[in-house]
Amino acid sequence: MENLEHKHLAVLDEATRRGEQDTGNMRLCFEVLALAAAIDRSCAARLAPYRLSEGKFVLLSLLRDLPDGLAPYELAERAGVTRATVTGLLDGLERDGFLLRHGDKDDRRKISVRLTSMGKAMAEDLFVEHSQWIGSLFAGFEPREREVFSGFLLRAWRNVEMPLDAGQATGAGTSP
Amino acid sequence: MENLEHKHLAVLDEATRRGEQDTGNMRLCFEVLALAAAIDRSCAARLAPYRLSEGKFVLLSLLRDLPDGLAPYELAERAGVTRATVTGLLDGLERDGFLLRHGDKDDRRKISVRLTSMGKAMAEDLFVEHSQWIGSLFAGFEPREREVFSGFLLRAWRNVEMPLDAGQATGAGTSP
DNA sequence: GACTCATAATTAGGTGCCATACTATATGTC
DNA sequence: GACATATAGTATGGCACCTAATTATGAGTC
Protein backbone atom coordinates (compact mmCIF):
# COMPACT_ATOMS: atom_id res chain seq x y z
CA MET A 1 0.00 0.00 0.00
CA GLU A 2 3.04 2.16 0.49
CA ASN A 3 3.82 2.41 -3.21
CA LEU A 4 0.60 4.09 -4.23
CA GLU A 5 -0.20 7.78 -4.45
CA HIS A 6 -2.91 9.34 -2.32
CA LYS A 7 -5.07 10.23 -5.25
CA HIS A 8 -4.96 6.69 -6.57
CA LEU A 9 -5.77 5.25 -3.16
CA ALA A 10 -8.92 7.33 -3.16
CA VAL A 11 -10.02 6.02 -6.52
CA LEU A 12 -9.06 2.46 -5.63
CA ASP A 13 -10.93 2.62 -2.32
CA GLU A 14 -14.03 3.81 -4.09
CA ALA A 15 -13.80 1.08 -6.71
CA THR A 16 -13.38 -1.51 -3.98
CA ARG A 17 -16.25 -0.07 -1.98
CA ARG A 18 -18.63 -0.48 -4.90
CA GLY A 19 -17.66 -4.07 -5.42
CA GLU A 20 -15.75 -3.43 -8.61
CA GLN A 21 -14.17 -6.40 -10.33
CA ASP A 22 -10.61 -6.08 -11.56
CA THR A 23 -9.34 -3.74 -8.91
CA GLY A 24 -6.21 -5.85 -9.31
CA ASN A 25 -5.70 -4.34 -12.75
CA MET A 26 -6.39 -0.82 -11.51
CA ARG A 27 -3.98 -1.31 -8.67
CA LEU A 28 -1.27 -2.52 -11.01
CA CYS A 29 -1.77 0.55 -13.18
CA PHE A 30 -1.50 2.83 -10.14
CA GLU A 31 1.67 1.06 -9.04
CA VAL A 32 3.27 1.81 -12.39
CA LEU A 33 2.24 5.45 -12.10
CA ALA A 34 3.48 5.65 -8.52
CA LEU A 35 6.88 4.26 -9.51
CA ALA A 36 7.20 6.74 -12.36
CA ALA A 37 6.17 9.61 -10.10
CA ALA A 38 8.71 8.55 -7.48
CA ILE A 39 11.45 8.42 -10.13
CA ASP A 40 10.43 11.87 -11.38
CA ARG A 41 10.50 13.34 -7.87
CA SER A 42 13.85 11.80 -7.08
CA CYS A 43 15.25 12.98 -10.40
CA ALA A 44 14.03 16.52 -9.73
CA ALA A 45 15.55 16.47 -6.28
CA ARG A 46 18.90 15.34 -7.68
CA LEU A 47 19.00 17.99 -10.39
CA ALA A 48 17.67 20.92 -8.38
CA PRO A 49 21.00 21.84 -6.76
CA TYR A 50 22.43 22.42 -10.25
CA ARG A 51 19.46 24.59 -11.17
CA LEU A 52 18.36 22.00 -13.70
CA SER A 53 15.14 20.25 -14.51
CA GLU A 54 14.94 16.98 -16.40
CA GLY A 55 14.01 18.82 -19.57
CA LYS A 56 17.03 21.07 -19.29
CA PHE A 57 19.27 18.14 -18.50
CA VAL A 58 18.12 16.38 -21.64
CA LEU A 59 19.05 19.42 -23.73
CA LEU A 60 22.47 19.59 -22.13
CA SER A 61 22.94 15.89 -22.86
CA LEU A 62 21.93 16.37 -26.46
CA LEU A 63 24.44 19.19 -26.89
CA ARG A 64 27.41 17.34 -25.51
CA ASP A 65 30.25 16.56 -27.92
CA LEU A 66 28.79 18.83 -30.58
CA PRO A 67 31.11 21.78 -31.14
CA ASP A 68 28.80 23.12 -33.86
CA GLY A 69 25.82 22.86 -31.55
CA LEU A 70 22.26 22.16 -32.62
CA ALA A 71 19.37 24.26 -33.81
CA PRO A 72 16.37 24.61 -31.50
CA TYR A 73 14.13 22.71 -33.89
CA GLU A 74 16.59 19.83 -33.86
CA LEU A 75 16.66 19.88 -30.08
CA ALA A 76 12.87 19.83 -30.08
CA GLU A 77 12.77 16.79 -32.34
CA ARG A 78 15.33 14.82 -30.40
CA ALA A 79 13.85 15.72 -27.02
CA GLY A 80 10.29 15.08 -28.14
CA VAL A 81 8.89 18.48 -27.11
CA THR A 82 7.61 21.51 -29.04
CA ARG A 83 9.82 24.29 -30.30
CA ALA A 84 8.03 26.67 -27.97
CA THR A 85 9.07 24.51 -25.02
CA VAL A 86 12.66 24.48 -26.22
CA THR A 87 12.68 28.28 -26.42
CA GLY A 88 11.72 28.49 -22.78
CA LEU A 89 14.23 25.89 -21.65
CA LEU A 90 17.02 27.58 -23.62
CA ASP A 91 16.12 30.91 -22.01
CA GLY A 92 16.77 29.43 -18.60
CA LEU A 93 19.91 27.55 -19.60
CA GLU A 94 21.34 30.65 -21.27
CA ARG A 95 20.48 32.80 -18.26
CA ASP A 96 22.33 30.38 -16.00
CA GLY A 97 25.39 30.31 -18.24
CA PHE A 98 25.21 26.75 -19.52
CA LEU A 99 24.95 27.64 -23.21
CA LEU A 100 24.79 30.42 -25.75
CA ARG A 101 22.72 31.05 -28.84
CA HIS A 102 24.76 31.85 -31.98
CA GLY A 103 23.39 33.26 -35.22
CA ASP A 104 23.71 31.03 -38.27
CA LYS A 105 26.10 32.38 -40.86
CA ASP A 106 23.94 31.35 -43.81
CA ASP A 107 20.36 31.51 -42.65
CA ARG A 108 19.30 34.39 -40.43
CA ARG A 109 16.21 32.51 -39.27
CA LYS A 110 18.39 29.86 -37.67
CA ILE A 111 20.44 29.88 -34.54
CA SER A 112 22.96 27.37 -33.31
CA VAL A 113 22.95 26.46 -29.64
CA ARG A 114 26.31 25.57 -28.17
CA LEU A 115 27.41 24.74 -24.67
CA THR A 116 29.74 27.02 -22.77
CA SER A 117 32.76 25.60 -20.94
CA MET A 118 30.73 25.51 -17.79
CA GLY A 119 27.89 23.83 -19.63
CA LYS A 120 30.19 21.19 -21.03
CA ALA A 121 31.67 20.41 -17.64
CA MET A 122 28.23 20.25 -16.07
CA ALA A 123 26.86 18.05 -18.82
CA GLU A 124 29.78 15.67 -18.59
CA ASP A 125 29.68 15.28 -14.82
CA LEU A 126 25.92 15.01 -14.63
CA PHE A 127 25.64 12.56 -17.49
CA VAL A 128 27.88 10.10 -15.72
CA GLU A 129 26.26 10.61 -12.33
CA HIS A 130 22.72 10.57 -13.66
CA SER A 131 23.29 7.46 -15.74
CA GLN A 132 24.60 5.63 -12.75
CA TRP A 133 21.69 6.72 -10.64
CA ILE A 134 19.20 5.63 -13.27
CA GLY A 135 20.92 2.28 -13.55
CA SER A 136 20.87 1.88 -9.78
CA LEU A 137 17.09 2.09 -9.67
CA PHE A 138 16.88 -1.36 -11.19
CA ALA A 139 19.84 -2.86 -9.46
CA GLY A 140 19.33 -6.32 -8.10
CA PHE A 141 17.31 -7.60 -11.02
CA GLU A 142 18.60 -10.73 -12.74
CA PRO A 143 18.81 -10.55 -16.53
CA ARG A 144 15.92 -12.97 -16.79
CA GLU A 145 13.81 -10.86 -14.44
CA ARG A 146 14.57 -7.74 -16.47
CA GLU A 147 13.46 -9.57 -19.57
CA VAL A 148 10.16 -10.59 -17.99
CA PHE A 149 9.62 -7.11 -16.54
CA SER A 150 10.30 -5.49 -19.89
CA GLY A 151 7.88 -7.88 -21.55
CA PHE A 152 5.15 -6.91 -19.09
CA LEU A 153 5.79 -3.23 -19.72
CA LEU A 154 5.59 -3.71 -23.47
CA ARG A 155 2.33 -5.61 -23.23
CA ALA A 156 0.79 -2.92 -21.05
CA TRP A 157 2.16 -0.23 -23.34
CA ARG A 158 0.49 -1.89 -26.28
CA ASN A 159 -2.82 -1.91 -24.41
CA VAL A 160 -2.48 1.85 -23.96
CA GLU A 161 -1.30 2.75 -27.42
CA MET A 162 -3.29 0.28 -29.44
CA PRO A 163 -6.48 -0.61 -27.59
CA LEU A 164 -8.33 -3.52 -29.15
CA ASP A 165 -11.88 -3.42 -30.46
CA ALA A 166 -14.95 -4.77 -28.73
CA GLY A 167 -13.18 -7.78 -27.31
CA GLN A 168 -11.70 -5.55 -24.68
CA ALA A 169 -12.76 -5.04 -21.10
CA THR A 170 -14.05 -1.53 -21.68
CA GLY A 171 -17.71 -0.60 -21.77
CA ALA A 172 -18.65 1.43 -24.82
CA GLY A 173 -15.34 1.17 -26.62
CA THR A 174 -14.80 4.90 -26.37
CA SER A 175 -11.75 6.42 -28.01
CA PRO A 176 -9.91 9.72 -27.58
CA MET B 1 12.37 0.45 -29.29
CA GLU B 2 8.85 1.70 -29.89
CA ASN B 3 7.98 2.02 -26.21
CA LEU B 4 10.64 4.58 -25.36
CA GLU B 5 10.42 8.36 -25.43
CA HIS B 6 12.62 10.42 -27.72
CA LYS B 7 14.44 12.07 -24.88
CA HIS B 8 15.27 8.74 -23.31
CA LEU B 9 16.44 7.32 -26.61
CA ALA B 10 18.94 10.14 -26.83
CA VAL B 11 20.32 9.45 -23.37
CA LEU B 12 20.35 5.71 -23.97
CA ASP B 13 22.14 6.09 -27.30
CA GLU B 14 24.78 8.19 -25.65
CA ALA B 15 25.29 5.71 -22.83
CA THR B 16 25.60 2.89 -25.35
CA ARG B 17 28.01 4.90 -27.45
CA ARG B 18 30.38 5.37 -24.55
CA GLY B 19 30.38 1.69 -23.72
CA GLU B 20 28.33 2.05 -20.56
CA GLN B 21 27.57 -1.07 -18.60
CA ASP B 22 24.07 -1.61 -17.35
CA THR B 23 22.25 0.09 -20.17
CA GLY B 24 19.79 -2.73 -19.60
CA ASN B 25 18.86 -1.16 -16.27
CA MET B 26 18.60 2.31 -17.77
CA ARG B 27 16.42 1.00 -20.56
CA LEU B 28 14.13 -0.73 -18.09
CA CYS B 29 13.76 2.53 -16.19
CA PHE B 30 12.93 4.40 -19.39
CA GLU B 31 10.36 1.79 -20.32
CA VAL B 32 8.57 2.33 -17.02
CA LEU B 33 8.60 6.09 -17.60
CA ALA B 34 7.39 5.65 -21.18
CA LEU B 35 4.48 3.49 -20.05
CA ALA B 36 3.48 6.01 -17.38
CA ALA B 37 3.75 8.87 -19.88
CA ALA B 38 1.60 6.96 -22.38
CA ILE B 39 -1.02 6.32 -19.71
CA ASP B 40 -1.00 10.00 -18.73
CA ARG B 41 -1.42 11.12 -22.34
CA SER B 42 -4.21 8.68 -23.00
CA CYS B 43 -5.90 9.71 -19.76
CA ALA B 44 -5.66 13.38 -20.72
CA ALA B 45 -7.09 12.64 -24.16
CA ARG B 46 -10.02 10.80 -22.63
CA LEU B 47 -10.85 13.53 -20.13
CA ALA B 48 -10.31 16.53 -22.39
CA PRO B 49 -13.75 16.38 -24.05
CA TYR B 50 -15.32 16.85 -20.61
CA ARG B 51 -13.03 19.83 -19.88
CA LEU B 52 -11.34 17.81 -17.17
CA SER B 53 -7.78 17.04 -16.24
CA GLU B 54 -6.74 14.12 -14.10
CA GLY B 55 -6.38 16.38 -11.09
CA LYS B 56 -9.90 17.72 -11.54
CA PHE B 57 -11.26 14.23 -12.09
CA VAL B 58 -9.72 13.11 -8.81
CA LEU B 59 -11.45 15.93 -6.96
CA LEU B 60 -14.78 15.07 -8.55
CA SER B 61 -14.26 11.44 -7.52
CA LEU B 62 -13.47 12.45 -3.97
CA LEU B 63 -16.65 14.53 -3.76
CA ARG B 64 -18.99 11.84 -4.97
CA ASP B 65 -21.59 10.53 -2.50
CA LEU B 66 -20.79 13.32 -0.04
CA PRO B 67 -23.84 15.56 0.28
CA ASP B 68 -22.03 17.69 2.89
CA GLY B 69 -19.04 18.04 0.59
CA LEU B 70 -15.43 18.40 1.70
CA ALA B 71 -13.24 21.30 2.68
CA PRO B 72 -10.39 22.27 0.35
CA TYR B 73 -7.76 21.21 2.87
CA GLU B 74 -9.37 17.78 3.09
CA LEU B 75 -9.39 17.52 -0.69
CA ALA B 76 -5.72 18.49 -0.69
CA GLU B 77 -4.85 15.76 1.81
CA ARG B 78 -6.76 13.04 0.02
CA ALA B 79 -5.53 14.05 -3.41
CA GLY B 80 -1.94 14.47 -2.25
CA VAL B 81 -1.48 18.02 -3.57
CA THR B 82 -1.09 21.42 -1.88
CA ARG B 83 -4.00 23.61 -0.82
CA ALA B 84 -2.84 26.17 -3.35
CA THR B 85 -3.23 23.59 -6.10
CA VAL B 86 -6.71 22.69 -4.92
CA THR B 87 -7.74 26.35 -5.02
CA GLY B 88 -6.79 26.52 -8.68
CA LEU B 89 -8.51 23.28 -9.59
CA LEU B 90 -11.67 24.30 -7.74
CA ASP B 91 -11.66 27.62 -9.61
CA GLY B 92 -11.83 25.75 -12.90
CA LEU B 93 -14.38 23.19 -11.73
CA GLU B 94 -16.62 25.91 -10.31
CA ARG B 95 -16.31 27.99 -13.48
CA ASP B 96 -17.41 24.98 -15.54
CA GLY B 97 -20.38 24.28 -13.30
CA PHE B 98 -19.29 21.01 -11.71
CA LEU B 99 -19.34 22.20 -8.11
CA LEU B 100 -19.98 25.13 -5.81
CA ARG B 101 -18.22 26.53 -2.79
CA HIS B 102 -20.43 26.99 0.29
CA GLY B 103 -19.54 28.95 3.39
CA ASP B 104 -19.31 27.01 6.63
CA LYS B 105 -22.00 27.90 9.12
CA ASP B 106 -19.67 27.71 12.11
CA ASP B 107 -16.24 28.70 10.92
CA ARG B 108 -15.95 31.59 8.46
CA ARG B 109 -12.48 30.48 7.41
CA LYS B 110 -13.86 27.24 6.06
CA ILE B 111 -15.80 26.46 2.96
CA SER B 112 -17.53 23.27 1.96
CA VAL B 113 -17.20 22.13 -1.63
CA ARG B 114 -20.18 20.27 -3.01
CA LEU B 115 -20.96 18.89 -6.43
CA THR B 116 -23.78 20.33 -8.49
CA SER B 117 -26.29 18.01 -10.17
CA MET B 118 -24.24 18.21 -13.32
CA GLY B 119 -21.09 17.50 -11.38
CA LYS B 120 -22.64 14.47 -9.74
CA ALA B 121 -23.81 13.05 -13.06
CA MET B 122 -20.42 13.70 -14.61
CA ALA B 123 -18.54 12.17 -11.70
CA GLU B 124 -20.73 9.07 -11.73
CA ASP B 125 -20.48 8.44 -15.45
CA LEU B 126 -16.78 9.15 -15.63
CA PHE B 127 -15.89 7.12 -12.60
CA VAL B 128 -17.37 4.00 -14.15
CA GLU B 129 -15.89 4.66 -17.57
CA HIS B 130 -12.50 5.68 -16.26
CA SER B 131 -12.26 2.71 -13.92
CA GLN B 132 -13.01 0.35 -16.75
CA TRP B 133 -10.45 2.01 -18.95
CA ILE B 134 -7.77 1.83 -16.26
CA GLY B 135 -8.56 -1.82 -15.71
CA SER B 136 -8.37 -2.50 -19.42
CA LEU B 137 -4.79 -1.32 -19.57
CA PHE B 138 -3.67 -4.44 -17.81
CA ALA B 139 -6.10 -6.82 -19.40
CA GLY B 140 -4.67 -10.11 -20.49
CA PHE B 141 -2.44 -10.56 -17.47
CA GLU B 142 -2.86 -13.76 -15.49
CA PRO B 143 -3.16 -13.34 -11.74
CA ARG B 144 0.30 -14.88 -11.29
CA GLU B 145 1.78 -12.46 -13.84
CA ARG B 146 0.18 -9.52 -12.05
CA GLU B 147 1.71 -10.73 -8.82
CA VAL B 148 5.18 -10.95 -10.36
CA PHE B 149 4.77 -7.58 -12.10
CA SER B 150 3.66 -5.95 -8.86
CA GLY B 151 6.62 -7.45 -7.05
CA PHE B 152 9.01 -5.99 -9.61
CA LEU B 153 7.41 -2.57 -9.28
CA LEU B 154 7.69 -2.68 -5.50
CA ARG B 155 11.35 -3.67 -5.64
CA ALA B 156 12.15 -0.84 -8.02
CA TRP B 157 10.07 1.57 -5.93
CA ARG B 158 12.10 0.64 -2.89
CA ASN B 159 15.31 1.37 -4.80
CA VAL B 160 13.98 4.84 -5.54
CA GLU B 161 12.57 5.68 -2.15
CA MET B 162 15.13 3.97 0.02
CA PRO B 163 18.45 3.81 -1.79
CA LEU B 164 20.99 1.62 -0.06
CA ASP B 165 24.34 2.77 1.21
CA ALA B 166 27.68 2.26 -0.50
CA GLY B 167 26.85 -1.21 -1.64
CA GLN B 168 24.83 0.33 -4.40
CA ALA B 169 25.79 0.91 -8.00
CA THR B 170 26.01 4.67 -7.58
CA GLY B 171 29.29 6.56 -7.61
CA ALA B 172 29.62 9.00 -4.77
CA GLY B 173 26.46 8.08 -2.92
CA THR B 174 24.99 11.52 -3.43
CA SER B 175 21.62 12.26 -1.88
CA PRO B 176 18.92 14.86 -2.54
C1' DG C 1 11.28 42.53 -58.17
C1' DA C 2 6.63 40.77 -56.67
C1' DC C 3 4.29 37.30 -54.85
C1' DT C 4 3.23 32.89 -52.48
C1' DC C 5 4.35 29.37 -49.51
C1' DA C 6 7.29 27.27 -46.12
C1' DT C 7 10.37 27.37 -42.18
C1' DA C 8 12.63 29.01 -37.67
C1' DA C 9 12.16 31.08 -33.46
C1' DT C 10 9.56 33.53 -30.41
C1' DT C 11 5.44 35.38 -28.08
C1' DA C 12 1.02 35.01 -25.78
C1' DG C 13 -2.04 32.62 -23.11
C1' DG C 14 -3.43 28.41 -20.78
C1' DT C 15 -2.79 24.51 -17.44
C1' DG C 16 -1.30 22.05 -13.29
C1' DC C 17 1.77 21.59 -10.20
C1' DC C 18 4.93 23.96 -6.62
C1' DA C 19 6.65 27.35 -2.61
C1' DT C 20 5.88 31.36 -0.24
C1' DA C 21 3.39 35.05 1.53
C1' DC C 22 -0.83 37.21 2.63
C1' DT C 23 -5.47 37.95 4.66
C1' DA C 24 -9.09 36.55 7.54
C1' DT C 25 -10.55 33.90 11.19
C1' DA C 26 -10.39 30.76 15.33
C1' DT C 27 -8.41 29.34 19.66
C1' DG C 28 -6.11 29.67 23.92
C1' DT C 29 -3.83 32.27 27.53
C1' DC C 30 -3.28 36.06 30.46
C1' DG D 1 -10.04 42.74 25.80
C1' DA D 2 -5.12 42.10 24.24
C1' DC D 3 -2.07 39.18 22.45
C1' DA D 4 0.18 35.12 20.35
C1' DT D 5 -0.30 31.16 17.70
C1' DA D 6 -2.50 28.25 14.48
C1' DT D 7 -5.55 27.30 10.61
C1' DA D 8 -8.12 27.98 6.03
C1' DG D 9 -8.18 29.67 1.71
C1' DT D 10 -6.26 32.58 -1.60
C1' DA D 11 -2.78 35.43 -4.23
C1' DT D 12 1.62 35.73 -6.38
C1' DG D 13 5.29 34.15 -8.98
C1' DG D 14 7.82 30.33 -10.98
C1' DC D 15 8.34 26.26 -13.97
C1' DA D 16 7.53 23.02 -17.79
C1' DC D 17 4.68 21.57 -20.78
C1' DC D 18 1.02 22.72 -24.50
C1' DT D 19 -1.51 25.24 -28.80
C1' DA D 20 -1.92 28.97 -31.73
C1' DA D 21 -0.39 33.14 -33.54
C1' DT D 22 3.18 36.29 -34.88
C1' DT D 23 7.45 37.99 -36.89
C1' DA D 24 11.36 37.41 -39.71
C1' DT D 25 13.51 35.06 -43.21
C1' DG D 26 14.30 31.75 -47.21
C1' DA D 27 12.98 29.44 -51.49
C1' DG D 28 10.62 28.98 -55.65
C1' DT D 29 7.85 30.75 -59.43
C1' DC D 30 6.46 34.16 -62.56
Short mmCIF file of C-alpha atoms in Angstrom, two decimals, chain A residues 2-4 6-8 10-12 14-15 17-18 20 22 24-42 45-46 49-50 54 57-58 61-62 64-65 76-80 124 127-142 144-146 148-162 168-172 174-176, chain B residues 2-4 6-8 10-12 14-15 17-18 20 22 24-42 45-46 49-50 54 57-58 61-62 64-65 76-80 124 127-142 144-146 148-162 168-172 174-176:
data_model
loop_
_atom_site.label_atom_id
_atom_site.label_comp_id
_atom_site.label_asym_id
_atom_site.label_seq_id
_atom_site.Cartn_x
_atom_site.Cartn_y
_atom_site.Cartn_z
CA GLU A 2 3.04 2.16 0.49
CA ASN A 3 3.82 2.41 -3.21
CA LEU A 4 0.60 4.09 -4.23
CA HIS A 6 -2.91 9.34 -2.32
CA LYS A 7 -5.07 10.23 -5.25
CA HIS A 8 -4.96 6.69 -6.57
CA ALA A 10 -8.92 7.33 -3.16
CA VAL A 11 -10.02 6.02 -6.52
CA LEU A 12 -9.06 2.46 -5.63
CA GLU A 14 -14.03 3.81 -4.09
CA ALA A 15 -13.80 1.08 -6.71
CA ARG A 17 -16.25 -0.07 -1.98
CA ARG A 18 -18.63 -0.48 -4.90
CA GLU A 20 -15.75 -3.43 -8.61
CA ASP A 22 -10.61 -6.08 -11.56
CA GLY A 24 -6.21 -5.85 -9.31
CA ASN A 25 -5.70 -4.34 -12.75
CA MET A 26 -6.39 -0.82 -11.51
CA ARG A 27 -3.98 -1.31 -8.67
CA LEU A 28 -1.27 -2.52 -11.01
CA CYS A 29 -1.77 0.55 -13.18
CA PHE A 30 -1.50 2.83 -10.14
CA GLU A 31 1.67 1.06 -9.04
CA VAL A 32 3.27 1.81 -12.39
CA LEU A 33 2.24 5.45 -12.10
CA ALA A 34 3.48 5.65 -8.52
CA LEU A 35 6.88 4.26 -9.51
CA ALA A 36 7.20 6.74 -12.36
CA ALA A 37 6.17 9.61 -10.10
CA ALA A 38 8.71 8.55 -7.48
CA ILE A 39 11.45 8.42 -10.13
CA ASP A 40 10.43 11.87 -11.38
CA ARG A 41 10.50 13.34 -7.87
CA SER A 42 13.85 11.80 -7.08
CA ALA A 45 15.55 16.47 -6.28
CA ARG A 46 18.90 15.34 -7.68
CA PRO A 49 21.00 21.84 -6.76
CA TYR A 50 22.43 22.42 -10.25
CA GLU A 54 14.94 16.98 -16.40
CA PHE A 57 19.27 18.14 -18.50
CA VAL A 58 18.12 16.38 -21.64
CA SER A 61 22.94 15.89 -22.86
CA LEU A 62 21.93 16.37 -26.46
CA ARG A 64 27.41 17.34 -25.51
CA ASP A 65 30.25 16.56 -27.92
CA ALA A 76 12.87 19.83 -30.08
CA GLU A 77 12.77 16.79 -32.34
CA ARG A 78 15.33 14.82 -30.40
CA ALA A 79 13.85 15.72 -27.02
CA GLY A 80 10.29 15.08 -28.14
CA GLU A 124 29.78 15.67 -18.59
CA PHE A 127 25.64 12.56 -17.49
CA VAL A 128 27.88 10.10 -15.72
CA GLU A 129 26.26 10.61 -12.33
CA HIS A 130 22.72 10.57 -13.66
CA SER A 131 23.29 7.46 -15.74
CA GLN A 132 24.60 5.63 -12.75
CA TRP A 133 21.69 6.72 -10.64
CA ILE A 134 19.20 5.63 -13.27
CA GLY A 135 20.92 2.28 -13.55
CA SER A 136 20.87 1.88 -9.78
CA LEU A 137 17.09 2.09 -9.67
CA PHE A 138 16.88 -1.36 -11.19
CA ALA A 139 19.84 -2.86 -9.46
CA GLY A 140 19.33 -6.32 -8.10
CA PHE A 141 17.31 -7.60 -11.02
CA GLU A 142 18.60 -10.73 -12.74
CA ARG A 144 15.92 -12.97 -16.79
CA GLU A 145 13.81 -10.86 -14.44
CA ARG A 146 14.57 -7.74 -16.47
CA VAL A 148 10.16 -10.59 -17.99
CA PHE A 149 9.62 -7.11 -16.54
CA SER A 150 10.30 -5.49 -19.89
CA GLY A 151 7.88 -7.88 -21.55
CA PHE A 152 5.15 -6.91 -19.09
CA LEU A 153 5.79 -3.23 -19.72
CA LEU A 154 5.59 -3.71 -23.47
CA ARG A 155 2.33 -5.61 -23.23
CA ALA A 156 0.79 -2.92 -21.05
CA TRP A 157 2.16 -0.23 -23.34
CA ARG A 158 0.49 -1.89 -26.28
CA ASN A 159 -2.82 -1.91 -24.41
CA VAL A 160 -2.48 1.85 -23.96
CA GLU A 161 -1.30 2.75 -27.42
CA MET A 162 -3.29 0.28 -29.44
CA GLN A 168 -11.70 -5.55 -24.68
CA ALA A 169 -12.76 -5.04 -21.10
CA THR A 170 -14.05 -1.53 -21.68
CA GLY A 171 -17.71 -0.60 -21.77
CA ALA A 172 -18.65 1.43 -24.82
CA THR A 174 -14.80 4.90 -26.37
CA SER A 175 -11.75 6.42 -28.01
CA PRO A 176 -9.91 9.72 -27.58
CA GLU B 2 8.85 1.70 -29.89
CA ASN B 3 7.98 2.02 -26.21
CA LEU B 4 10.64 4.58 -25.36
CA HIS B 6 12.62 10.42 -27.72
CA LYS B 7 14.44 12.07 -24.88
CA HIS B 8 15.27 8.74 -23.31
CA ALA B 10 18.94 10.14 -26.83
CA VAL B 11 20.32 9.45 -23.37
CA LEU B 12 20.35 5.71 -23.97
CA GLU B 14 24.78 8.19 -25.65
CA ALA B 15 25.29 5.71 -22.83
CA ARG B 17 28.01 4.90 -27.45
CA ARG B 18 30.38 5.37 -24.55
CA GLU B 20 28.33 2.05 -20.56
CA ASP B 22 24.07 -1.61 -17.35
CA GLY B 24 19.79 -2.73 -19.60
CA ASN B 25 18.86 -1.16 -16.27
CA MET B 26 18.60 2.31 -17.77
CA ARG B 27 16.42 1.00 -20.56
CA LEU B 28 14.13 -0.73 -18.09
CA CYS B 29 13.76 2.53 -16.19
CA PHE B 30 12.93 4.40 -19.39
CA GLU B 31 10.36 1.79 -20.32
CA VAL B 32 8.57 2.33 -17.02
CA LEU B 33 8.60 6.09 -17.60
CA ALA B 34 7.39 5.65 -21.18
CA LEU B 35 4.48 3.49 -20.05
CA ALA B 36 3.48 6.01 -17.38
CA ALA B 37 3.75 8.87 -19.88
CA ALA B 38 1.60 6.96 -22.38
CA ILE B 39 -1.02 6.32 -19.71
CA ASP B 40 -1.00 10.00 -18.73
CA ARG B 41 -1.42 11.12 -22.34
CA SER B 42 -4.21 8.68 -23.00
CA ALA B 45 -7.09 12.64 -24.16
CA ARG B 46 -10.02 10.80 -22.63
CA PRO B 49 -13.75 16.38 -24.05
CA TYR B 50 -15.32 16.85 -20.61
CA GLU B 54 -6.74 14.12 -14.10
CA PHE B 57 -11.26 14.23 -12.09
CA VAL B 58 -9.72 13.11 -8.81
CA SER B 61 -14.26 11.44 -7.52
CA LEU B 62 -13.47 12.45 -3.97
CA ARG B 64 -18.99 11.84 -4.97
CA ASP B 65 -21.59 10.53 -2.50
CA ALA B 76 -5.72 18.49 -0.69
CA GLU B 77 -4.85 15.76 1.81
CA ARG B 78 -6.76 13.04 0.02
CA ALA B 79 -5.53 14.05 -3.41
CA GLY B 80 -1.94 14.47 -2.25
CA GLU B 124 -20.73 9.07 -11.73
CA PHE B 127 -15.89 7.12 -12.60
CA VAL B 128 -17.37 4.00 -14.15
CA GLU B 129 -15.89 4.66 -17.57
CA HIS B 130 -12.50 5.68 -16.26
CA SER B 131 -12.26 2.71 -13.92
CA GLN B 132 -13.01 0.35 -16.75
CA TRP B 133 -10.45 2.01 -18.95
CA ILE B 134 -7.77 1.83 -16.26
CA GLY B 135 -8.56 -1.82 -15.71
CA SER B 136 -8.37 -2.50 -19.42
CA LEU B 137 -4.79 -1.32 -19.57
CA PHE B 138 -3.67 -4.44 -17.81
CA ALA B 139 -6.10 -6.82 -19.40
CA GLY B 140 -4.67 -10.11 -20.49
CA PHE B 141 -2.44 -10.56 -17.47
CA GLU B 142 -2.86 -13.76 -15.49
CA ARG B 144 0.30 -14.88 -11.29
CA GLU B 145 1.78 -12.46 -13.84
CA ARG B 146 0.18 -9.52 -12.05
CA VAL B 148 5.18 -10.95 -10.36
CA PHE B 149 4.77 -7.58 -12.10
CA SER B 150 3.66 -5.95 -8.86
CA GLY B 151 6.62 -7.45 -7.05
CA PHE B 152 9.01 -5.99 -9.61
CA LEU B 153 7.41 -2.57 -9.28
CA LEU B 154 7.69 -2.68 -5.50
CA ARG B 155 11.35 -3.67 -5.64
CA ALA B 156 12.15 -0.84 -8.02
CA TRP B 157 10.07 1.57 -5.93
CA ARG B 158 12.10 0.64 -2.89
CA ASN B 159 15.31 1.37 -4.80
CA VAL B 160 13.98 4.84 -5.54
CA GLU B 161 12.57 5.68 -2.15
CA MET B 162 15.13 3.97 0.02
CA GLN B 168 24.83 0.33 -4.40
CA ALA B 169 25.79 0.91 -8.00
CA THR B 170 26.01 4.67 -7.58
CA GLY B 171 29.29 6.56 -7.61
CA ALA B 172 29.62 9.00 -4.77
CA THR B 174 24.99 11.52 -3.43
CA SER B 175 21.62 12.26 -1.88
CA PRO B 176 18.92 14.86 -2.54
#
